[in-house]
Amino acid sequence: MKTKILLTILITAIVFYGCSRDDKEAPAMEGPVFAVNTILAVQGQIQDYITFSGDIIAGSTVDVHPEAAGRVTEVFVSVGQRVNRGAQIAAVDPSRPGMTFRHNIATAPISGTIVAIPAQVGMTVSQAVPLARIAGGGGLEIRLFVAERFISRMALNLPCEVTLDAWPGEIFRGSISELSPTVDLASRTMEVRVNVTDPRSMLKPGMFAQVRIITERKDNIVKIPASAVINRFGEQYVYVTEKTGSNAEGEDTYIVNKRIITPGILIDGVMEITSGLSSDEEVVVRGQTLLDDGSRVNIIERVTPLRTQI
């Protein structure tokens, strides 16, 4: 009887020892580790815009016409000259064969700068032909022609950013000052005038400009690169990193959590997130296509966060 009891105890000890040893030597079963790049979601500004191109023109221009038809005998001004109201512009001789008349002197109806002189000495003109064009003191404007599909987004005083090839790197500010009440039947476009601020007198009538009209602006929104968003099976989501601890080398370890998001407007590759994500959360921006909820990741690079204004 004693022999049986001792034998039972010995067998139990051997089995327990073997199981304990197997548990210690068995490696922990863990999933793969995915290499990813991340970026911080930021809070800032985003703005929607439409870009057009147009010509810079004088804000107010007046043509000088002769009071009578005849031959131009003298031009008293030159392009770029500043004139006051009443200044002499050109002399026109209305005489005809067998009839001699006094020369008609055309004068400036407003003060401003001579921007064009269509008339030349010896040219025969009528009352409908302008002798010169004067730009008044109304500043500069940009004339745009907006396609019909964008008309609903146009409004007075919308802010604008203006760039020119003549001044690379410079951004001029302006706003919509005038909307045409009609649409051109041939081109299906509407004329829009944009005031532009030029404190250093860098712009000149006739220059070609690119105009960015800001149609919508939102402040204090959460935004991330659109490339971080995954769209599958009717869901739009991102992967947000979560620190889980450290490994044997002292490096931080991470997993990712799937986060369903609601996107807002998308501008230049930057997406507004209206819900599902907070600012300063770390989002996977590269390597996310192979991930699942809870996947282990190794952060290879943390991309510089987006600018606060886009």
Coordinates of C-alpha atoms in Angstrom, one line a residue:
M1 CA 0.0 0.0 0.0
K2 CA 2.8 2.4 0.9
T3 CA 4.6 1.5 -2.3
K4 CA 1.5 2.4 -4.4
I5 CA 1.2 5.8 -2.6
L6 CA 4.8 6.6 -3.1
L7 CA 4.6 5.6 -6.8
T8 CA 1.5 7.9 -7.3
I9 CA 3.3 10.8 -5.7
L10 CA 6.4 10.3 -7.9
I11 CA 4.4 10.1 -11.1
T12 CA 2.4 13.3 -10.1
A13 CA 5.6 15.2 -9.4
I14 CA 7.2 14.1 -12.7
V15 CA 4.1 15.2 -14.7
F16 CA 3.9 18.6 -12.8
Y17 CA 7.6 19.2 -13.4
G18 CA 7.4 18.5 -17.1
C19 CA 4.3 20.7 -17.6
S20 CA 6.0 23.6 -15.6
R21 CA 9.1 23.2 -17.7
D22 CA 7.2 23.2 -21.0
D23 CA 5.4 26.4 -19.9
K24 CA 8.6 28.2 -19.2
E25 CA 10.3 27.1 -22.4
A26 CA 7.4 27.7 -24.8
P27 CA 7.8 31.0 -26.5
A28 CA 5.0 33.6 -26.4
M29 CA 2.9 33.5 -29.5
E30 CA 2.6 37.1 -30.9
G31 CA 1.5 38.5 -34.2
P32 CA 3.7 40.3 -36.8
V33 CA 5.0 43.8 -36.3
F34 CA 4.3 46.2 -39.1
A35 CA 6.5 49.1 -40.0
V36 CA 4.6 52.4 -40.3
N37 CA 5.0 56.2 -40.5
T38 CA 2.7 58.4 -38.4
I39 CA 1.6 62.0 -38.1
L40 CA -0.1 64.0 -35.5
A41 CA -3.6 65.2 -36.2
V42 CA -3.6 69.0 -35.7
Q43 CA -6.1 71.6 -35.0
G44 CA -6.1 74.6 -37.3
Q45 CA -7.7 76.3 -40.3
I46 CA -8.8 74.9 -43.6
Q47 CA -10.1 76.9 -46.6
D48 CA -11.8 75.9 -49.8
Y49 CA -11.0 77.9 -52.9
I50 CA -11.4 78.1 -56.7
T51 CA -8.5 79.4 -58.9
F52 CA -9.1 81.6 -61.9
S53 CA -6.8 83.7 -64.1
G54 CA -7.4 87.2 -65.4
D55 CA -5.9 90.6 -66.4
I56 CA -5.2 93.5 -64.1
I57 CA -7.0 96.6 -65.2
A58 CA -7.3 100.1 -63.8
G59 CA -10.2 100.4 -61.3
S60 CA -11.8 103.2 -63.3
T61 CA -10.9 104.3 -66.8
V62 CA -12.3 107.0 -69.0
D63 CA -11.9 107.5 -72.7
V64 CA -11.3 110.9 -74.1
H65 CA -13.3 111.6 -77.3
P66 CA -13.2 114.6 -79.6
E67 CA -16.2 116.9 -79.8
A68 CA -16.1 116.9 -83.6
A69 CA -14.8 114.6 -86.3
G70 CA -11.6 115.6 -88.0
R71 CA -7.8 115.1 -88.4
V72 CA -5.5 114.8 -85.3
T73 CA -3.0 117.5 -85.6
E74 CA -1.2 117.3 -82.2
V75 CA -1.1 115.0 -79.2
F76 CA 0.0 116.7 -75.9
V77 CA 0.4 113.7 -73.6
S78 CA 2.3 110.5 -73.5
V79 CA 1.6 107.0 -71.9
G80 CA 2.2 107.0 -68.2
Q81 CA 1.9 110.7 -67.8
R82 CA -0.2 112.1 -64.9
V83 CA -2.8 114.6 -65.9
N84 CA -5.3 116.8 -64.1
R85 CA -8.9 117.3 -65.0
G86 CA -9.1 119.8 -67.9
A87 CA -5.6 119.1 -69.2
Q88 CA -5.1 119.3 -72.9
I89 CA -5.0 115.8 -74.5
A90 CA -5.0 116.3 -78.3
A91 CA -6.0 118.8 -81.0
V92 CA -8.4 117.9 -83.8
D93 CA -8.8 119.9 -87.0
P94 CA -12.5 119.6 -88.1
S95 CA -11.9 121.6 -91.3
R96 CA -13.1 120.3 -94.6
P97 CA -12.2 121.3 -98.2
G98 CA -13.3 124.8 -98.7
M99 CA -14.2 125.2 -95.0
T100 CA -11.8 126.2 -92.2
F101 CA -12.6 125.7 -88.6
R102 CA -10.8 126.3 -85.3
H103 CA -9.0 123.3 -83.9
N104 CA -10.9 121.4 -81.3
I105 CA -8.9 120.7 -78.1
A106 CA -9.9 117.5 -76.3
T107 CA -9.4 117.8 -72.6
A108 CA -9.2 115.3 -69.7
P109 CA -12.6 114.7 -68.1
I110 CA -10.9 113.3 -64.9
S111 CA -7.6 113.4 -63.2
G112 CA -5.5 110.3 -63.6
T113 CA -2.7 108.5 -65.6
I114 CA -2.6 108.2 -69.3
V115 CA -2.7 104.4 -70.0
A116 CA -3.3 104.4 -73.8
I117 CA -3.2 106.7 -76.7
P118 CA -5.0 105.2 -79.7
A119 CA -4.8 108.5 -81.6
Q120 CA -1.8 109.5 -83.7
V121 CA -1.0 112.7 -85.5
G122 CA -2.5 112.6 -89.0
M123 CA -5.3 110.1 -88.1
T124 CA -8.8 111.0 -89.0
V125 CA -11.2 110.4 -86.2
S126 CA -14.9 110.7 -85.4
Q127 CA -16.6 111.4 -82.1
A128 CA -16.8 107.7 -81.5
V129 CA -13.1 107.1 -81.7
P130 CA -11.2 107.6 -78.4
L131 CA -8.1 109.8 -78.5
A132 CA -6.7 108.6 -75.1
R133 CA -7.6 106.5 -72.1
I134 CA -7.2 107.8 -68.6
A135 CA -7.0 105.6 -65.5
G136 CA -8.5 107.3 -62.5
G137 CA -7.6 106.9 -58.8
G138 CA -9.8 104.0 -58.1
G139 CA -6.9 101.5 -57.7
L140 CA -6.4 98.3 -59.6
E141 CA -8.8 95.6 -60.4
I142 CA -8.6 92.1 -61.8
R143 CA -11.2 91.1 -64.4
L144 CA -12.2 87.4 -64.2
F145 CA -14.7 85.3 -66.2
V146 CA -16.3 82.6 -64.0
A147 CA -17.8 79.5 -65.5
E148 CA -21.5 79.0 -64.9
R149 CA -21.0 76.0 -62.6
F150 CA -19.1 78.2 -60.1
I151 CA -21.5 81.1 -60.0
S152 CA -23.4 79.8 -57.0
R153 CA -20.2 80.0 -55.0
M154 CA -19.4 83.6 -55.8
A155 CA -20.4 86.5 -53.5
L156 CA -19.3 90.1 -52.8
N157 CA -16.4 90.6 -50.5
L158 CA -15.1 87.0 -50.7
P159 CA -11.3 87.2 -49.8
C160 CA -8.8 86.5 -52.6
E161 CA -5.1 85.7 -52.9
V162 CA -3.4 87.0 -56.0
T163 CA -0.1 85.7 -57.5
L164 CA 1.8 86.8 -60.6
D165 CA 4.6 85.4 -62.7
A166 CA 6.1 88.9 -62.7
W167 CA 6.5 88.7 -58.9
P168 CA 7.2 85.1 -57.9
G169 CA 6.7 84.3 -54.3
E170 CA 4.6 87.5 -53.6
I171 CA 1.0 87.1 -52.5
F172 CA -1.3 90.1 -52.9
R173 CA -4.6 90.3 -51.1
G174 CA -8.0 91.4 -52.4
S175 CA -11.7 90.7 -52.5
I176 CA -14.6 90.5 -54.9
S177 CA -15.9 94.0 -55.6
E178 CA -18.3 93.4 -58.4
L179 CA -20.5 90.6 -59.9
S180 CA -22.0 91.0 -63.3
P181 CA -25.8 90.6 -63.2
T182 CA -25.8 88.7 -66.5
V183 CA -24.1 85.6 -68.0
D184 CA -22.6 85.8 -71.4
L185 CA -24.6 83.6 -73.8
A186 CA -21.7 82.6 -75.9
S187 CA -19.2 81.6 -73.3
R188 CA -21.5 80.8 -70.4
T189 CA -19.4 82.9 -68.0
M190 CA -20.0 85.7 -65.6
E191 CA -17.7 88.7 -65.3
V192 CA -16.3 89.2 -61.8
R193 CA -14.1 92.1 -60.6
V194 CA -11.6 91.7 -57.8
N195 CA -10.0 94.6 -55.9
V196 CA -6.4 94.1 -55.2
T197 CA -4.2 95.8 -52.6
D198 CA -0.8 97.1 -53.9
P199 CA 0.8 99.3 -51.3
R200 CA 4.2 99.1 -53.0
S201 CA 2.9 99.9 -56.5
M202 CA 4.2 96.6 -57.9
L203 CA 1.3 95.9 -60.1
K204 CA 0.5 97.4 -63.5
P205 CA -2.5 97.3 -65.7
G206 CA -2.2 94.6 -68.3
M207 CA -0.4 92.1 -66.1
F208 CA -1.7 88.5 -66.0
A209 CA -2.7 87.2 -62.6
Q210 CA -3.7 84.0 -60.9
V211 CA -6.5 84.6 -58.4
R212 CA -7.5 82.2 -55.6
I213 CA -11.0 83.0 -54.4
I214 CA -11.6 81.7 -50.9
T215 CA -15.2 80.3 -51.0
E216 CA -15.2 78.7 -47.5
R217 CA -13.0 79.0 -44.4
K218 CA -13.2 77.0 -41.2
D219 CA -11.2 77.6 -38.1
N220 CA -10.3 75.3 -35.2
I221 CA -10.9 72.1 -37.0
V222 CA -9.1 68.7 -36.8
K223 CA -7.2 67.9 -40.0
I224 CA -4.9 65.1 -41.3
P225 CA -3.5 64.1 -44.7
A226 CA -6.1 62.5 -46.8
S227 CA -3.7 59.6 -47.5
A228 CA -4.1 58.4 -43.9
V229 CA -7.8 57.7 -44.5
I230 CA -8.9 54.2 -45.6
N231 CA -12.2 53.7 -47.4
R232 CA -13.5 50.1 -47.4
F233 CA -16.8 48.5 -47.3
G234 CA -18.6 51.8 -47.0
E235 CA -16.6 52.9 -44.0
Q236 CA -13.9 55.6 -43.7
Y237 CA -11.4 55.1 -40.9
V238 CA -7.9 55.7 -39.7
Y239 CA -5.5 53.8 -37.4
V240 CA -4.5 55.5 -34.2
T241 CA -1.4 54.4 -32.3
E242 CA -1.5 53.3 -28.7
K243 CA 1.6 52.8 -26.5
T244 CA 1.6 49.4 -24.8
G245 CA 5.0 49.3 -23.0
S246 CA 8.6 48.7 -23.8
N247 CA 10.6 45.8 -25.1
A248 CA 13.8 44.3 -23.8
E249 CA 15.9 47.0 -25.5
G250 CA 13.9 49.7 -23.8
E251 CA 12.1 50.8 -26.9
D252 CA 8.4 51.8 -26.8
T253 CA 6.0 49.3 -28.3
Y254 CA 2.7 50.2 -30.0
I255 CA -0.5 48.8 -31.3
V256 CA -3.1 50.5 -33.5
N257 CA -6.8 51.0 -32.9
K258 CA -9.2 51.3 -35.8
R259 CA -11.1 54.6 -35.6
I260 CA -14.2 55.3 -37.7
I261 CA -14.2 59.0 -38.8
T262 CA -16.5 61.5 -40.5
P263 CA -14.7 63.5 -43.1
G264 CA -15.4 67.1 -44.0
I265 CA -14.0 69.2 -46.9
L266 CA -10.9 68.0 -48.7
I267 CA -8.4 70.6 -50.0
D268 CA -5.0 70.0 -51.5
G269 CA -4.7 66.5 -50.0
V270 CA -5.7 67.7 -46.5
M271 CA -8.9 66.4 -45.0
E272 CA -11.1 67.9 -42.3
I273 CA -12.2 65.4 -39.7
T274 CA -15.6 66.4 -38.2
S275 CA -15.8 63.5 -35.7
G276 CA -14.0 60.4 -34.6
L277 CA -10.5 62.0 -34.1
S278 CA -9.0 64.5 -31.8
S279 CA -6.1 66.8 -32.3
D280 CA -2.6 65.5 -31.2
E281 CA -3.6 61.9 -31.7
E282 CA -1.0 60.0 -33.7
V283 CA -2.4 58.6 -36.9
V284 CA -0.7 56.1 -39.3
V285 CA -0.1 57.8 -42.6
R286 CA 1.9 55.1 -44.4
G287 CA 1.8 51.3 -44.1
Q288 CA -1.8 51.2 -42.9
T289 CA -3.2 49.1 -45.7
L290 CA -2.1 45.8 -44.1
L291 CA -3.2 46.7 -40.6
D292 CA -6.1 45.4 -38.5
D293 CA -7.5 46.6 -35.3
G294 CA -5.0 45.8 -32.5
S295 CA -2.0 45.1 -34.9
R296 CA 1.4 45.6 -33.5
V297 CA 3.5 48.3 -35.2
N298 CA 6.9 49.7 -35.2
I299 CA 7.0 53.5 -35.9
I300 CA 9.8 54.1 -38.4
E301 CA 9.2 57.8 -38.9
R302 CA 7.0 60.5 -37.4
V303 CA 6.1 62.9 -40.2
T304 CA 6.2 66.7 -39.5
P305 CA 2.7 67.8 -38.6
L306 CA 0.6 69.8 -41.0
R307 CA 0.8 73.6 -41.0
T308 CA -1.9 75.3 -38.8
Q309 CA -3.3 77.1 -41.9
I310 CA -4.2 75.4 -45.1

